[in-house]
Structure formats: C-alpha cells, structure tokens
PDB file of C-alpha atoms and ligand atoms in Angstrom:
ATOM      1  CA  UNK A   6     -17.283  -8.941  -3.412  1.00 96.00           C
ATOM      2  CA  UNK A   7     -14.960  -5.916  -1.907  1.00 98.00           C
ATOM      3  CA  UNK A   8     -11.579  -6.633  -0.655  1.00 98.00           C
ATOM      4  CA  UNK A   9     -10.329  -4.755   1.817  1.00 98.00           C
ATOM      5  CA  UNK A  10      -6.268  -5.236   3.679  1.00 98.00           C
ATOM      6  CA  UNK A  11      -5.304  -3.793   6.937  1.00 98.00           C
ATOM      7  CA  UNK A  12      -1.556  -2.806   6.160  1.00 98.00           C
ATOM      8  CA  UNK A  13       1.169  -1.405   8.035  1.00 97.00           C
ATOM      9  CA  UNK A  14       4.976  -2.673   8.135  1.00 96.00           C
ATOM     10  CA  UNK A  15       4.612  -1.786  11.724  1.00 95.00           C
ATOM     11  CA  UNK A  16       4.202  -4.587  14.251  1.00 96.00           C
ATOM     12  CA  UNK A  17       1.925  -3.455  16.901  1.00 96.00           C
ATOM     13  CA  UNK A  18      -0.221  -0.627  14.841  1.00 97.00           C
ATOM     14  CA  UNK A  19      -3.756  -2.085  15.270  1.00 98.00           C
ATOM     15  CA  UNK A  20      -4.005  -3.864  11.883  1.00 98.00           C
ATOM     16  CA  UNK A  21      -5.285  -7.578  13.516  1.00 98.00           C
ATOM     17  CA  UNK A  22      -7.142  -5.796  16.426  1.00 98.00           C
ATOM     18  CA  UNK A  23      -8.909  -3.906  13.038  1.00 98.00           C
ATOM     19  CA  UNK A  24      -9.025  -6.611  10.608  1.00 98.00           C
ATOM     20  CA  UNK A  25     -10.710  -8.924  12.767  1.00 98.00           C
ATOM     21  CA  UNK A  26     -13.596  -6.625  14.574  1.00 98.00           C
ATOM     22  CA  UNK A  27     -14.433  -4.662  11.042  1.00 98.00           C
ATOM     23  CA  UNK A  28     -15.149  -8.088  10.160  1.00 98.00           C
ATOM     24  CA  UNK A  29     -16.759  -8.931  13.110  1.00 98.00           C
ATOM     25  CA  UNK A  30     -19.380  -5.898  13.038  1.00 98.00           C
ATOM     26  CA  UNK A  31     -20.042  -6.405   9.121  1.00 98.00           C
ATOM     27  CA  UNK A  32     -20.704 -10.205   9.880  1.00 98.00           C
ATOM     28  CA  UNK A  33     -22.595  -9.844  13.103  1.00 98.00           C
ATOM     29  CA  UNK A  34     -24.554  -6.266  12.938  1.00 97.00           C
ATOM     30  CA  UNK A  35     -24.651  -5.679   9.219  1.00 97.00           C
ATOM     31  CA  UNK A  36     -25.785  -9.512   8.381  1.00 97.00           C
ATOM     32  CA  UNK A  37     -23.037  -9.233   5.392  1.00 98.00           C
ATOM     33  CA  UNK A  38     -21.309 -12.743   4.424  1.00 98.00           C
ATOM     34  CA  UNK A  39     -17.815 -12.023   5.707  1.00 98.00           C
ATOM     35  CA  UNK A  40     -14.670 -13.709   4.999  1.00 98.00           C
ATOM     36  CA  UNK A  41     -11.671 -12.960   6.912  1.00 99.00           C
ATOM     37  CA  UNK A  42      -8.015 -14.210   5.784  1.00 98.00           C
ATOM     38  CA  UNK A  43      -5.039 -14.440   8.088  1.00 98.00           C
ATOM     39  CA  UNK A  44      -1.830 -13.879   5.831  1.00 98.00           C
ATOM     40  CA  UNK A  45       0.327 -13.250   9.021  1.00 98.00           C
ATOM     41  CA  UNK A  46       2.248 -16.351   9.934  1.00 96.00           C
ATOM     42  CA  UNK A  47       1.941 -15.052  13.450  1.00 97.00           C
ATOM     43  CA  UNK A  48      -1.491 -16.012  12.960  1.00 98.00           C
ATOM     44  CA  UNK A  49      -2.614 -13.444  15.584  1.00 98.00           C
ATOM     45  CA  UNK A  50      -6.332 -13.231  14.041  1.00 98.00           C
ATOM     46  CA  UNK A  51      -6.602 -16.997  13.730  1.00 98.00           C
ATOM     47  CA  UNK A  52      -5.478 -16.816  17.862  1.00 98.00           C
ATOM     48  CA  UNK A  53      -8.305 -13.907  18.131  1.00 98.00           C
ATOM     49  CA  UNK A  54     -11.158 -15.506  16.890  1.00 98.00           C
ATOM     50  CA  UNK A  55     -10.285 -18.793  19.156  1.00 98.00           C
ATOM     51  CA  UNK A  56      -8.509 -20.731  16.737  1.00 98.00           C
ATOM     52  CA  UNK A  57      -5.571 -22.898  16.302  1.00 95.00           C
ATOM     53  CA  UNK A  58      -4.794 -24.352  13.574  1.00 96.00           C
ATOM     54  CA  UNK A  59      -1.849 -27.304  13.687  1.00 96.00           C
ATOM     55  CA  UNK A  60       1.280 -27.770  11.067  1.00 95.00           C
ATOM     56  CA  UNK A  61      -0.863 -30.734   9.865  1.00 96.00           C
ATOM     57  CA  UNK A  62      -3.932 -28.876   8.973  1.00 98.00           C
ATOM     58  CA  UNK A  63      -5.292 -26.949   5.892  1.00 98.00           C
ATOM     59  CA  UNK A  64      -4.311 -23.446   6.579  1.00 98.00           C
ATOM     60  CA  UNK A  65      -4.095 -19.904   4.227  1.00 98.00           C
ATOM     61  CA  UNK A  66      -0.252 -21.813   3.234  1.00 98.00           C
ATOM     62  CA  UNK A  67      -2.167 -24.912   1.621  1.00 98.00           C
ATOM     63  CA  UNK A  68      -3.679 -21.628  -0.562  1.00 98.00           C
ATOM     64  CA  UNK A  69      -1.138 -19.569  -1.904  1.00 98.00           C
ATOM     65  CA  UNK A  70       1.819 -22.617  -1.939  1.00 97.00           C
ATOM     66  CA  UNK A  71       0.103 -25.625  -3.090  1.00 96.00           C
ATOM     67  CA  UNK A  72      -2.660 -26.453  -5.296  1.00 93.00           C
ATOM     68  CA  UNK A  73      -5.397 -26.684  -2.232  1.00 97.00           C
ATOM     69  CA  UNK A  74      -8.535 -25.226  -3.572  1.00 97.00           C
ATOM     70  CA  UNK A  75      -9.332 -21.875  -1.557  1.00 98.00           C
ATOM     71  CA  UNK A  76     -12.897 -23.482  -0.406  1.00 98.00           C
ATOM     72  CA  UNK A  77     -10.980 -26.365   1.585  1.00 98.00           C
ATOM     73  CA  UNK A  78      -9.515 -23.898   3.511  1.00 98.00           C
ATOM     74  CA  UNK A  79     -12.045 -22.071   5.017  1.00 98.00           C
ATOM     75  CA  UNK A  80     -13.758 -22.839   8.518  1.00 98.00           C
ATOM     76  CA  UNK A  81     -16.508 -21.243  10.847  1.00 98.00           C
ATOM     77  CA  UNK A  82     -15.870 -18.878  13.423  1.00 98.00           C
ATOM     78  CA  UNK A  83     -18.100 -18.276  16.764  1.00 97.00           C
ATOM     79  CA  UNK A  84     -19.868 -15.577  14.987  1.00 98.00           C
ATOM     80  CA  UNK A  85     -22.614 -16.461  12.218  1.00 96.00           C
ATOM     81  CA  UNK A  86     -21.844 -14.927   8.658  1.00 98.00           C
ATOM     82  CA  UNK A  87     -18.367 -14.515   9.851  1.00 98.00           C
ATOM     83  CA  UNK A  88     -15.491 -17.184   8.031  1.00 98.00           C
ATOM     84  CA  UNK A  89     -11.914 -17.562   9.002  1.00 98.00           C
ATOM     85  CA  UNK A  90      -8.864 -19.158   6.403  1.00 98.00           C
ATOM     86  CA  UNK A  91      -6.756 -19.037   9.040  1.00 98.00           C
ATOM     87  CA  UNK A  92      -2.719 -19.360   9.624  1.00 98.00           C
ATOM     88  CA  UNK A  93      -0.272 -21.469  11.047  1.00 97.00           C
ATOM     89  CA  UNK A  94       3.727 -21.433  11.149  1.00 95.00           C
ATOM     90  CA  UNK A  95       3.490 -23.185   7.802  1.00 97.00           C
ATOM     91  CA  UNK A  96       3.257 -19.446   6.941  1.00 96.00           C
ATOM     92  CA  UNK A  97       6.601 -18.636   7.405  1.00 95.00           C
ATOM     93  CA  UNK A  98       8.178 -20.121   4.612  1.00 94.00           C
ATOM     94  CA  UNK A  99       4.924 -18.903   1.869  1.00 95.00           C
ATOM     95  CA  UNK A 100       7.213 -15.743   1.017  1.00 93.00           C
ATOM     96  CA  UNK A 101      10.199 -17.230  -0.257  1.00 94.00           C
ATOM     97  CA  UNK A 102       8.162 -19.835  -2.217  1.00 95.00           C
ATOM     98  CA  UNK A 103       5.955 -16.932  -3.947  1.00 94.00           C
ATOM     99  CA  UNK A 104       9.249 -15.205  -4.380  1.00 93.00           C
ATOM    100  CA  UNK A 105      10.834 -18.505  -6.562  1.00 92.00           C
ATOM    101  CA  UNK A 106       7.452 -18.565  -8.379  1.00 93.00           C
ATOM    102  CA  UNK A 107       8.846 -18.483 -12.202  1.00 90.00           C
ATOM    103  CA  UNK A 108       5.496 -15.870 -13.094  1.00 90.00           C
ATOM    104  CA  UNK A 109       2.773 -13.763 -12.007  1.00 91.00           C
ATOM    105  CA  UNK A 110       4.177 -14.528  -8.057  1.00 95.00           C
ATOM    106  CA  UNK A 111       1.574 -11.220  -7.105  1.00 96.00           C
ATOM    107  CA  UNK A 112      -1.458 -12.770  -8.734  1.00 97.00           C
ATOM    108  CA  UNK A 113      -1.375 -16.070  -6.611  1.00 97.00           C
ATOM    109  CA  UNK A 114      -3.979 -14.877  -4.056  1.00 98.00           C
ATOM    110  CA  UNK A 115      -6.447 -12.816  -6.497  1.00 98.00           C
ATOM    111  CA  UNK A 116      -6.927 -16.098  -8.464  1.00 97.00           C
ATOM    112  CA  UNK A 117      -7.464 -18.206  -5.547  1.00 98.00           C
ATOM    113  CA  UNK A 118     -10.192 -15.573  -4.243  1.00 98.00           C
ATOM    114  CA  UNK A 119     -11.693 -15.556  -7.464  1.00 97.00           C
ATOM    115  CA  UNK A 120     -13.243 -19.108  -6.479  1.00 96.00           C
ATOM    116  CA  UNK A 121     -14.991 -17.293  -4.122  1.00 98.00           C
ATOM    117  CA  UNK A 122     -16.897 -15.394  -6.667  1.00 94.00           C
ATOM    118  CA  UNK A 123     -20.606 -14.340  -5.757  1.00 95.00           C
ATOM    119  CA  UNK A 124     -19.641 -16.345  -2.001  1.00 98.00           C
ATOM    120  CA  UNK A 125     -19.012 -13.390  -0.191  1.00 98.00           C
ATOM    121  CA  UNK A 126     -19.812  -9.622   0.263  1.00 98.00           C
ATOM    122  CA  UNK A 127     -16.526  -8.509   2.017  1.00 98.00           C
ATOM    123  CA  UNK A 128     -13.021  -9.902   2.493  1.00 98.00           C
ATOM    124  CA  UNK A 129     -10.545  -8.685   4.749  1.00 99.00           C
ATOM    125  CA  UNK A 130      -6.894  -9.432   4.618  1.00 98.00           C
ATOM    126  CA  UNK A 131      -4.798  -9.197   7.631  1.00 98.00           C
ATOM    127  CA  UNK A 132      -1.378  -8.529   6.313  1.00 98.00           C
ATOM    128  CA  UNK A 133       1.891  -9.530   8.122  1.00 97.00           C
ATOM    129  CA  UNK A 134       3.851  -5.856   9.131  1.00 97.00           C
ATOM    130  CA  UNK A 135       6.029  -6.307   6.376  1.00 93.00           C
ATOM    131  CA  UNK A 136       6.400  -5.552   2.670  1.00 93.00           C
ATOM    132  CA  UNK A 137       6.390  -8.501   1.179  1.00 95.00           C
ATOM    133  CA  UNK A 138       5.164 -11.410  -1.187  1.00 96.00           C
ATOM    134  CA  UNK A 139       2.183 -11.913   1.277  1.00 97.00           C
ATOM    135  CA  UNK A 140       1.445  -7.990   1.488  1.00 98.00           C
ATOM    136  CA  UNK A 141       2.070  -7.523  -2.351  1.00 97.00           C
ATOM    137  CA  UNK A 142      -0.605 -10.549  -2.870  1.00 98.00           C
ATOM    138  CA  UNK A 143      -2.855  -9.236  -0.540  1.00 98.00           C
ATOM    139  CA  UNK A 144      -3.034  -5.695  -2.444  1.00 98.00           C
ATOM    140  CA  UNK A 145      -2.959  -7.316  -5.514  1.00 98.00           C
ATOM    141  CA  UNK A 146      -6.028  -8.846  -4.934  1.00 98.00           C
ATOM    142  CA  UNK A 147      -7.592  -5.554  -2.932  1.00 98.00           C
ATOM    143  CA  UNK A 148     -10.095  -3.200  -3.625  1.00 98.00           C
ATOM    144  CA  UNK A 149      -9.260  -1.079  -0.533  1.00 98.00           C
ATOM    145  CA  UNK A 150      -6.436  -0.881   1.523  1.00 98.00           C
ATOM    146  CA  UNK A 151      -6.954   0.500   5.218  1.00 98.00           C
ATOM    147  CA  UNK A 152      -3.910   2.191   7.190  1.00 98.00           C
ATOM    148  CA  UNK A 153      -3.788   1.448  11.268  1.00 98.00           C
ATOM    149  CA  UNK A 154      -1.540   3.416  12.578  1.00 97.00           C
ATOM    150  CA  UNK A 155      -0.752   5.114  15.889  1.00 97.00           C
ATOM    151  CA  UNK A 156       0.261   8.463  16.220  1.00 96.00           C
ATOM    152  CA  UNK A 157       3.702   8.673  16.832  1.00 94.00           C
ATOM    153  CA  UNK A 158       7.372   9.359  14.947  1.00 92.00           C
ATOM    154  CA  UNK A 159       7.281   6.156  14.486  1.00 93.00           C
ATOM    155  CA  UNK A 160       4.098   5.700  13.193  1.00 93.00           C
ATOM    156  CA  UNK A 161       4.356   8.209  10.082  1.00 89.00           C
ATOM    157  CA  UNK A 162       7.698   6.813   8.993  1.00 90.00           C
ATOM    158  CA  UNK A 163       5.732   3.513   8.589  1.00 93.00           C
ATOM    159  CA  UNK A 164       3.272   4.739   6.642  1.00 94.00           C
ATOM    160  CA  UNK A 165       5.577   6.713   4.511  1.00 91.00           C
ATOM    161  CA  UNK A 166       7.441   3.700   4.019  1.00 91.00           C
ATOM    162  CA  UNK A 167       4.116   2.140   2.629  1.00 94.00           C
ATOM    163  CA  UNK A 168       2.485   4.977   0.386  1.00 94.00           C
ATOM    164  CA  UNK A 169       5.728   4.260  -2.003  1.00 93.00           C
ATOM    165  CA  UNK A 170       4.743   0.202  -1.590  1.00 96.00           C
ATOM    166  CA  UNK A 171       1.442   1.433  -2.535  1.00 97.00           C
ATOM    167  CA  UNK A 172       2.316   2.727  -5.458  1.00 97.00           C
ATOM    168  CA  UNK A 173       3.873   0.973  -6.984  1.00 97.00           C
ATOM    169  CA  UNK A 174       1.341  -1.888  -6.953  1.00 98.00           C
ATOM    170  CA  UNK A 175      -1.037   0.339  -8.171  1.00 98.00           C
ATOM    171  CA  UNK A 176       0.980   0.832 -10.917  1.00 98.00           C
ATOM    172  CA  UNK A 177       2.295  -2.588 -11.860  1.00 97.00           C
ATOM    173  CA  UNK A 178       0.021  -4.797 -11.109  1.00 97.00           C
ATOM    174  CA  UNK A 179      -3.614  -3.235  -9.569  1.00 98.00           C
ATOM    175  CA  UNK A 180      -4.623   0.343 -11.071  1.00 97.00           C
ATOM    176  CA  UNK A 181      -8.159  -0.616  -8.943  1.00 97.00           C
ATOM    177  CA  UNK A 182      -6.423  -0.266  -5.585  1.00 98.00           C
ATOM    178  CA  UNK A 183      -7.350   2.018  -3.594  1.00 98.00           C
ATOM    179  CA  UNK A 184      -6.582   3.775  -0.351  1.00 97.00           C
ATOM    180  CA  UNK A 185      -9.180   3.789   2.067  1.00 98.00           C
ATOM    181  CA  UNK A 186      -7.889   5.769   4.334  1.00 97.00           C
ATOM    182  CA  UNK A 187      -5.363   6.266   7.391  1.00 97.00           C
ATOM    183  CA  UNK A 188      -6.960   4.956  10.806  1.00 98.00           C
ATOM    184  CA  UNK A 189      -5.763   5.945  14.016  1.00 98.00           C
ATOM    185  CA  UNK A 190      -5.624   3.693  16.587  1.00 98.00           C
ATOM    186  CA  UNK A 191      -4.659   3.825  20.524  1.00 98.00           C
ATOM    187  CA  UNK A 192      -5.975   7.578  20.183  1.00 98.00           C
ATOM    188  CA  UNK A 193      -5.345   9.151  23.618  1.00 96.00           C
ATOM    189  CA  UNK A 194      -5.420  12.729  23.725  1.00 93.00           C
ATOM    190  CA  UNK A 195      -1.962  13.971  24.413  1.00 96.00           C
ATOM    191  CA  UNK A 196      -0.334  17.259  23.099  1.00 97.00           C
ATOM    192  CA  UNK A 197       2.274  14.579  21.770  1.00 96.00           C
ATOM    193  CA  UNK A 198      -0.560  12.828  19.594  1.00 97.00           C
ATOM    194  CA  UNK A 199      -1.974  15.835  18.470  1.00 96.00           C
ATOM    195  CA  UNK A 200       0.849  16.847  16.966  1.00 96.00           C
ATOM    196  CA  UNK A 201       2.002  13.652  15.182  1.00 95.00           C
ATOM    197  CA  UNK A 202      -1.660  13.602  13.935  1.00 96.00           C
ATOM    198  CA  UNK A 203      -1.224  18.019  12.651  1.00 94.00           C
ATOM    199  CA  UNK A 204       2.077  16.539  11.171  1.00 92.00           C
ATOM    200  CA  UNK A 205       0.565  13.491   9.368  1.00 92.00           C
ATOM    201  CA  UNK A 206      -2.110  15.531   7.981  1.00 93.00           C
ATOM    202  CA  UNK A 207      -0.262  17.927   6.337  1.00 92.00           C
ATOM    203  CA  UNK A 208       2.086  15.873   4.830  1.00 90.00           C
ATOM    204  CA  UNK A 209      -0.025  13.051   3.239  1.00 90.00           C
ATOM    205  CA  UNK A 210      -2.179  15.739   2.412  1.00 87.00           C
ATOM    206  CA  UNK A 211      -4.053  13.404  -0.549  1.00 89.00           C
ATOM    207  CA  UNK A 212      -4.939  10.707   1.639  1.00 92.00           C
ATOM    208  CA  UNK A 213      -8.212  10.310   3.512  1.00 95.00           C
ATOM    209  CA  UNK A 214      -7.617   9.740   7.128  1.00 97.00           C
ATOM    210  CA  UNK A 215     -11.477   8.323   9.215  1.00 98.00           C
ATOM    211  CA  UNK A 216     -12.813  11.063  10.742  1.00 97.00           C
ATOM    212  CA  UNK A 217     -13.373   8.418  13.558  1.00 97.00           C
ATOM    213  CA  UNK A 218     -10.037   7.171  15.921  1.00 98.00           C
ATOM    214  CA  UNK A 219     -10.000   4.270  17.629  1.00 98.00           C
ATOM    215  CA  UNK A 220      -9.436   5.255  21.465  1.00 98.00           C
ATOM    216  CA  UNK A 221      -6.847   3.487  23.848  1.00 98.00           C
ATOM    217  CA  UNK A 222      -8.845   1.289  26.520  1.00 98.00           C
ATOM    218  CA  UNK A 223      -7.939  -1.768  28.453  1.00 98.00           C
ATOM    219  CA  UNK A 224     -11.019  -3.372  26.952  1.00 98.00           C
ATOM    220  CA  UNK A 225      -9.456  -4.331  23.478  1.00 98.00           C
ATOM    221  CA  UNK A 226      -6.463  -6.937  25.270  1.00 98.00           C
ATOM    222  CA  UNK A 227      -9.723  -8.301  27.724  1.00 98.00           C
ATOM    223  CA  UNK A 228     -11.576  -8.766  24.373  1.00 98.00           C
ATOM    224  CA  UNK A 229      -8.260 -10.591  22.844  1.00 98.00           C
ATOM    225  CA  UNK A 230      -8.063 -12.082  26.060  1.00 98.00           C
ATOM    226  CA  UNK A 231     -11.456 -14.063  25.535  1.00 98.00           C
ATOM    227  CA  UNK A 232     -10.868 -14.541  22.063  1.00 98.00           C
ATOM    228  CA  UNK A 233     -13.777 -12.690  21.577  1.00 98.00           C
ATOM    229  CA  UNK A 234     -13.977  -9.657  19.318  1.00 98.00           C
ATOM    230  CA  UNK A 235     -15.215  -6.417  21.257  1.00 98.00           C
ATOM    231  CA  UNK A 236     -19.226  -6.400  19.082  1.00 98.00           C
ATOM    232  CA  UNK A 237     -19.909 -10.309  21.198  1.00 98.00           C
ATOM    233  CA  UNK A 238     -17.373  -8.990  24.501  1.00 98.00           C
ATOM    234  CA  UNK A 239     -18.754  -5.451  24.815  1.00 97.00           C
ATOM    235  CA  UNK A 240     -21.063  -4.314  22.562  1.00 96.00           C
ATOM    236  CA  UNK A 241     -21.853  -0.955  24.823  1.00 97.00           C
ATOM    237  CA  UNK A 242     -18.042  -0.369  25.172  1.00 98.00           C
ATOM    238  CA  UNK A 243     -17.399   2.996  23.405  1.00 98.00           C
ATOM    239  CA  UNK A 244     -14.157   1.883  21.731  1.00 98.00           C
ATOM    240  CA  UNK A 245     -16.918  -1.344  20.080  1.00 98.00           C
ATOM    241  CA  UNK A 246     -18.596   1.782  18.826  1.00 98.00           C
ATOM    242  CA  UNK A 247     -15.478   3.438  16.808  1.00 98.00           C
ATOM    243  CA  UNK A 248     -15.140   0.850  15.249  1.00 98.00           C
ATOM    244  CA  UNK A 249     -19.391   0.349  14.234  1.00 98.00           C
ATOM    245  CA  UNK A 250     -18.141   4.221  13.374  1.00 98.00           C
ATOM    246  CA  UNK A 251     -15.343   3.703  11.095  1.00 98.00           C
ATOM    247  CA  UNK A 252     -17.549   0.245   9.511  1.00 98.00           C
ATOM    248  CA  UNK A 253     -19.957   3.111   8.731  1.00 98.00           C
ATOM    249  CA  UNK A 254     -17.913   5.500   7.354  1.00 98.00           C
ATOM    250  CA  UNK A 255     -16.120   2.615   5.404  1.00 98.00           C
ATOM    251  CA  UNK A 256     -19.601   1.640   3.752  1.00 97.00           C
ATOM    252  CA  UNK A 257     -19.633   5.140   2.952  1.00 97.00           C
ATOM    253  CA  UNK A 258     -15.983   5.421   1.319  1.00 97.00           C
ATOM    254  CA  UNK A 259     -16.922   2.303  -0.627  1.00 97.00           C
ATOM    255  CA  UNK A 260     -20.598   3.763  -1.544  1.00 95.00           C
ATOM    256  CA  UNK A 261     -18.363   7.100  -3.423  1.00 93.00           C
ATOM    257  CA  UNK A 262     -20.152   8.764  -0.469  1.00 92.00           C
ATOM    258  CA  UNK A 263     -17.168  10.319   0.871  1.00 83.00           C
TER     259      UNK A 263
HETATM  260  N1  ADP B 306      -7.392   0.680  20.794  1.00 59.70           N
HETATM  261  C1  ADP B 306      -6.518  -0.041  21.509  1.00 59.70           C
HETATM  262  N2  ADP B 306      -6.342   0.182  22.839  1.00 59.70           N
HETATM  263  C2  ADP B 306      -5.456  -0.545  23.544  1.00 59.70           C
HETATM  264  N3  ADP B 306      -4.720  -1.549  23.044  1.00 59.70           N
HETATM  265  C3  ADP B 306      -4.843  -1.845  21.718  1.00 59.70           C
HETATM  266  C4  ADP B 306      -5.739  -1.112  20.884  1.00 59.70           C
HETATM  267  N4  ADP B 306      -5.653  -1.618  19.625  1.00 59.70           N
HETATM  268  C5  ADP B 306      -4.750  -2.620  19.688  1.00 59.70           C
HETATM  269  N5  ADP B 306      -4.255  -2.767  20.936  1.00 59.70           N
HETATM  270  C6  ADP B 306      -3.272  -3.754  21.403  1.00 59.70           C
HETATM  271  O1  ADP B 306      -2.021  -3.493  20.787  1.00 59.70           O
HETATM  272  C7  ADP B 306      -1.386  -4.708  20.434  1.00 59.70           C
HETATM  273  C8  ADP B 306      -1.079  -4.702  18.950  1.00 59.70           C
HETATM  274  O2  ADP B 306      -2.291  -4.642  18.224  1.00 59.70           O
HETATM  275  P1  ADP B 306      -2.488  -5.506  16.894  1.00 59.70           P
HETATM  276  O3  ADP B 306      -3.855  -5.236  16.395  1.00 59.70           O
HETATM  277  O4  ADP B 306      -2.114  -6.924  17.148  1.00 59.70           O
HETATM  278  O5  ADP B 306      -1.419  -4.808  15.938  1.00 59.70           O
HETATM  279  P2  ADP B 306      -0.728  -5.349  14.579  1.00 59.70           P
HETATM  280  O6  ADP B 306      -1.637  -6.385  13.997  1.00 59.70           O
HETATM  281  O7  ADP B 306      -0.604  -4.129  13.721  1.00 59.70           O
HETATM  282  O8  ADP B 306       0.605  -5.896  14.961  1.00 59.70           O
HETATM  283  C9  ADP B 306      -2.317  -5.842  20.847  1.00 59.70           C
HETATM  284  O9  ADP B 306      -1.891  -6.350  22.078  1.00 59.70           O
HETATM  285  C10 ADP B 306      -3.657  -5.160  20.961  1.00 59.70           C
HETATM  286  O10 ADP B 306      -4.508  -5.795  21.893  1.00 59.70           O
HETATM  287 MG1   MG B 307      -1.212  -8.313  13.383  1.00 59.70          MG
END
C-alpha cells in the first residue's frame, strides 16, 4: 500500500485536478485498487468525482475527529477500482481539534489508514493549500509527496515555503517520506515560464522535478465541468496523456527506477 499527497500551500496549483486523475488512470487503466482521500474541507475532489456529501453524513471528519472506523467512511465512485472518503464543511473545524489533541495529533490519519492494510495498492491524499494539522497528517502517513505547481514567482515561493514543512516532518515524525517530485502544471510555453522553470531548477537543485508537464487546455475545467476525470471525458486528449505520462514515470520513481 503506497501513499502518495498532492501538496502545495498554494490554492489554485493543480493539486485536486492531480490528485484525482492520477487516481483515476491507476484505478481505471492500470486495474490498481485505488483509494482517494479528500482532506480539503473545500471538498473540491469529492465535487470532481460527482459527489456531495451532506453535514449529516460520514465524511473524512467522522475519521480523523471521532472514533468512526476508516472503512465506514469510504464510498464508490463512477469509476471501478476507484474509492472516494470524501469531505464536507464538517472539515473545517478537523484542524483545531487535531491541534487540542493532548498526543501524537500527526499520527491520527496513519493509524486510521492502517485499517486499510492489504485493502489497497495506492492512496492519494488531496491536501488543503495550507500547512497544517490536515497536511502534517497527510505526510505523516505518506510514502511520497508530489509537488503541483505552476511556473510562476509565485509558484516557487510556495514551494519554498513547503521544502522547510517537508523537512521537518521528515525529521520528527516520518524519516520514510519522500519527495516525489515537483510537477508542473498549466505548462504553456512562454519565455516567462521558461524562466521561472531555469530558476526553479537551479535552486531546488536536489529535488526531482517529472520530466513530463501538464499543459494548459480548456479541456481540464470541461472535464471538472462533467464531474468526470479527463481518462472517462477524453481519453485521446493530449493533456489525459501527461498525466498516463507522469502515472508512468511515478510507477517508475516508486519502482527505484528513476
Ligand atoms: N492543466 C490545466 N489547464 C487548465 N486549467 C487547469 C489545469 N489544471 C488545473 N486547472 C484549473 O485550475 C483550477 C485550480 O486547479 P486545482 O487542481 O483545483 O488546484 P488546487 O487543488 O491546487 O487548488 C481549477 O479550476 C482547474 O480546473
Ligand atoms: Mg484543491
């Protein structure tokens, strides 16, 4: 079972639009038994994949603030092999309650998961764009952590403002953690992004970045539109192949292949 969270304190960087069609693909054209988990109390993935979950009903809150067991909590989606624990408003209050927890406040999601044991082959976490007691549970619990960012001024202060996040759970509470790599997303090719993307590079020269970016196209808001990620809405779009691309090359990452 590999964990994998899409993080960014950035709003807007790609990490639901990622999150929830590298689950997709793995669940649909791999065959893998996919779990996806909607930390974000916007509950944008829960909206993507056509669901809407009430105040009233079990939700990723019921998980990490009360004692539902993590199995209640997870439903179907449209797409076989592919599960949602989705989120609702509840959400909004989960960080201050982990924050009041008297101990081990980090660990609250990697024990839950760890019901899930032998259930799944890959998680991903869709992390709110902030760092938090949601985003510090969800690398807790990770294996992998993958970057969406665009290419802009913007865009590398965020992730410099996470590689010290980063860090420091890998040193306090996960020494397995590791950093995927930096994805680009809403790739047009501009002198402007070429140059954010030269800068990045040689600044966070240790980090992997995917060789493949994720282009700009209309065809990602139609596919949110439907509530119907781009492998089922348009499966010979070219930005549905980036990401069967970057899928590939994360197989690869996680194989010690790269
Ligand atoms: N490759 C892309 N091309 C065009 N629009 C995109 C692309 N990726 C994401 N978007 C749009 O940008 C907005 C923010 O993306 P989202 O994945 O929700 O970011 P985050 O989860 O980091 O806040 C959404 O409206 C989404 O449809
Ligand atoms: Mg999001």
């Amino acid at each position: 079972m590999i964990v994998i969270s899409l993080l960014n304190r950035k709003g807007g960087a790609g990490k639901t639009t990622a999150s929830v069609n590298l689950a997709a693909i793995f669940a649909h054209t791999y065959k893998k038994r996919v779990l996806l988990a909607d930390i974000d109390p916007q509950a944008n993935a829960t909206t993507y994949l056509n669901k809407f979950i009430s105040k009233d009903e079990i939700s990723i809150y019921d998980v990490l603030c009360k004692d539902t067991p993590i199995k209640e909590a997870i439903i179907d989606t449209d797409i076989d092999n592919l599960k949602l624990i989705p989120a609702n408003v509840n959400l909004d209050n989960a960080d201050t309650q982990l924050m009041m927890l008297p101990t081990a406040k980090e660990f609250v999601l990697k024990k839950k998961l760890r019901e899930l044991d032998g259930e799944f082959d890959y998680i991903f976490i869709d992390c709110p764009p902030a760092r938090n007691n949601l985003t510090t549970n969800a690398l807790t619990a990770s294996n992998y952590t993958i970057l969406p960012c665009e290419a802009t001024e913007y865009g590398i202060d965020s992730i410099f403002a996470m590689t010290e996040f980063i860090s420091n759970v890998q040193s306090d509470v996960n020494d397995n953690l590791k950093v995927a790599g930096i994805l680009f997303t809403k790739r047009e090719n501009t002198t402007a992004q070429r140059y954010y993307i030269e800068q990045f590079k040689t600044n966070l020269d240790s980090y992997h970045f995917f060789d493949t970016e994720i282009r700009k196209t209309t065809v990602v808001e139609k596919s949110l539109a439907e509530h119907s990620p781009l492998i089922v809405y348009g499966k010979k779009e070219e930005v549905t192949n980036d990401y069967i691309k970057v899928a590939k090359e994360l197989e690869q990452i996680i194989k010690g292949e790269i």
